[in-house]
Coordinates of C-alpha atoms in Angstrom, one line a residue:
M1454 CA 262.4 168.7 210.8
K1455 CA 260.0 166.5 212.7
K1456 CA 258.3 167.1 215.2
R1457 CA 258.5 165.9 218.7
T1458 CA 254.9 165.1 219.9
S1459 CA 255.3 165.0 224.0
Q1460 CA 253.7 162.0 225.2
S1461 CA 252.0 162.8 228.7
P1462 CA 253.9 161.3 231.0
L1463 CA 251.2 158.3 232.1
T1464 CA 250.6 157.0 228.6
R1465 CA 254.1 156.3 229.1
I1466 CA 253.9 154.5 232.3
L1467 CA 251.0 152.4 230.5
T1468 CA 252.9 151.5 227.9
I1469 CA 255.6 150.3 230.4
A1470 CA 253.8 148.6 232.1
L1471 CA 252.0 146.7 229.2
F1472 CA 254.8 146.0 228.2
G1473 CA 256.4 144.3 231.7
L1474 CA 252.2 142.4 231.8
L1475 CA 253.1 140.6 227.9
A1476 CA 256.8 139.9 229.3
M1477 CA 256.0 138.8 233.1
G1478 CA 252.8 136.6 231.1
A1479 CA 255.1 134.9 228.9
C1480 CA 257.3 134.3 232.0
K1481 CA 254.4 132.8 234.0
S1482 CA 252.8 130.9 231.0
K1483 CA 256.7 128.7 230.6
K1484 CA 256.5 127.9 234.1
K1485 CA 252.6 126.2 234.4
A1486 CA 253.9 124.3 231.5
V1487 CA 257.0 123.2 233.2
V1488 CA 254.5 122.5 236.6
A1489 CA 252.2 120.9 234.3
A1490 CA 253.9 118.2 232.3
P1491 CA 253.5 115.1 234.2
E1492 CA 256.6 112.9 236.1
P1493 CA 257.7 110.4 233.8
A1494 CA 256.0 107.0 234.9
P1495 CA 257.9 104.2 237.2
V1496 CA 260.1 102.0 234.7
E1497 CA 259.7 98.6 235.6
R1498 CA 262.2 96.1 235.8
V1499 CA 262.0 93.1 233.8
E1500 CA 263.8 90.2 234.2
P1501 CA 264.9 88.9 230.5
A1502 CA 263.1 85.9 229.4
K1503 CA 265.0 82.1 228.6
P1504 CA 265.7 82.0 225.6
V1505 CA 263.6 80.4 223.1
A1506 CA 264.9 77.8 220.8
P1507 CA 264.0 78.9 217.1
V1508 CA 261.2 77.3 215.4
A1509 CA 261.8 75.1 212.3
T1510 CA 260.9 76.4 208.9
A1511 CA 258.7 73.9 206.9
E1512 CA 261.8 73.9 204.3
E1513 CA 264.2 73.6 207.6
L1514 CA 262.2 70.6 208.7
A1515 CA 261.2 69.3 204.6
V1516 CA 265.1 69.1 204.2
S1517 CA 265.6 67.1 207.5
K1518 CA 263.0 64.4 207.1
L1519 CA 264.4 63.7 203.3
E1520 CA 267.9 63.1 204.1
N1521 CA 266.9 61.0 206.7
Y1522 CA 264.8 58.8 204.2
F1523 CA 267.9 59.5 201.6
N1524 CA 270.1 57.8 204.2
S1525 CA 267.9 55.5 205.1
I1526 CA 267.5 54.0 201.1
A1527 CA 270.5 54.5 200.4
N1528 CA 271.4 52.0 203.7
S1529 CA 268.7 49.8 204.0
S1530 CA 269.4 46.4 203.9
N1531 CA 266.8 44.3 201.6
V1532 CA 264.6 45.9 198.4
Q1533 CA 262.1 45.5 200.3
M1534 CA 262.6 48.1 203.2
A1535 CA 264.0 50.4 200.7
N1536 CA 261.1 50.3 199.0
S1537 CA 258.3 51.4 201.6
S1538 CA 261.3 54.1 202.4
I1539 CA 260.8 55.4 199.0
Q1540 CA 256.6 55.2 199.4
E1541 CA 257.4 56.9 202.3
A1542 CA 259.5 59.7 200.8
L1543 CA 257.8 59.9 197.9
S1544 CA 254.5 61.1 199.9
M1545 CA 256.7 64.1 200.9
F1546 CA 256.7 65.6 197.1
S1547 CA 254.0 67.6 194.7
N1548 CA 253.8 64.2 191.9
Q1549 CA 257.0 61.5 191.4
E1550 CA 258.1 63.9 188.2
T1551 CA 259.2 66.7 190.6
P1552 CA 262.5 67.5 189.5
V1553 CA 266.2 67.1 191.2
L1554 CA 268.8 68.9 190.0
I1555 CA 272.1 68.2 191.1
V1556 CA 274.8 71.0 190.9
I1557 CA 278.3 70.0 189.7
H1558 CA 280.5 72.3 189.5
E1559 CA 279.1 76.5 190.9
E1560 CA 281.8 79.3 190.1
S1561 CA 280.5 83.2 190.8
G1562 CA 277.3 82.2 191.1
I1563 CA 276.6 79.9 187.9
K1564 CA 275.6 77.1 188.9
D1565 CA 276.1 74.0 186.2
Y1566 CA 274.1 71.1 186.8
D1567 CA 273.8 67.3 186.0
E1568 CA 271.4 65.9 184.0
P1569 CA 268.6 66.6 185.4
T1570 CA 265.7 63.8 187.0
T1571 CA 263.1 63.0 188.5
I1572 CA 262.4 61.7 192.8
A1573 CA 261.7 58.5 191.4
K1574 CA 264.3 57.9 189.8
Y1575 CA 266.7 59.4 192.3
L1576 CA 265.0 57.3 195.3
N1577 CA 265.6 54.4 193.1
Y1578 CA 269.2 55.5 191.9
L1579 CA 270.0 55.6 195.6
K1580 CA 268.7 52.3 197.0
D1581 CA 270.7 50.7 193.8
T1582 CA 273.5 52.4 194.4
K1583 CA 273.5 51.7 198.1
K1584 CA 275.8 55.7 198.1
N1585 CA 274.0 59.3 199.6
L1586 CA 276.5 61.1 197.5
N1587 CA 274.5 64.5 197.9
F1588 CA 273.1 66.6 200.2
I1589 CA 270.0 69.1 200.0
S1590 CA 271.2 72.5 199.3
D1591 CA 267.5 74.0 198.3
I1592 CA 263.6 72.8 198.3
R1593 CA 260.9 74.9 197.1
L1594 CA 257.5 73.5 198.8
D1595 CA 254.5 74.0 196.9
G1596 CA 251.0 76.1 198.4
N1597 CA 250.4 72.5 200.1
G1598 CA 253.4 71.9 201.9
R1599 CA 254.9 69.1 198.9
V1600 CA 258.7 70.0 198.0
S1601 CA 257.6 71.1 193.8
E1602 CA 262.0 71.0 193.3
L1603 CA 264.5 69.8 195.2
E1604 CA 268.7 71.1 194.0
L1605 CA 271.4 69.0 195.6
R1606 CA 275.2 69.2 195.5
R1607 CA 277.6 66.9 196.4
K1608 CA 279.6 66.1 200.4

């Protein structure tokens, strides 16, 4: 059997008051936290910026220049003009022996190439045939910004 100890009414009142104060204190702190929260800053209305023209990369600039050189060599009216265009074009390459690969067939990501050649030979080929039948599909630049490898495809 349990013995029941009698509690004095004062102990009961103090216990109830203690729980009441704790409950009220917890509520007050939450209210303070809500009141103390900073108001959101007003949002400034930003006008949309004008569209910026995309900046061309070094590869894109090199491709553009080389395509122009290839066309000018193929369409030159005399040998001296073709030779001067060839010299200007060669200045864009790391050396005259830079490899030029011509893709003749591609299937499932596997590429078949024509016989590898050099840029000097390819530019002279353009001068002799007076036909530019290829376009640049891939270009690699070295650390100095000069072309170190060129891949062409049929138009």
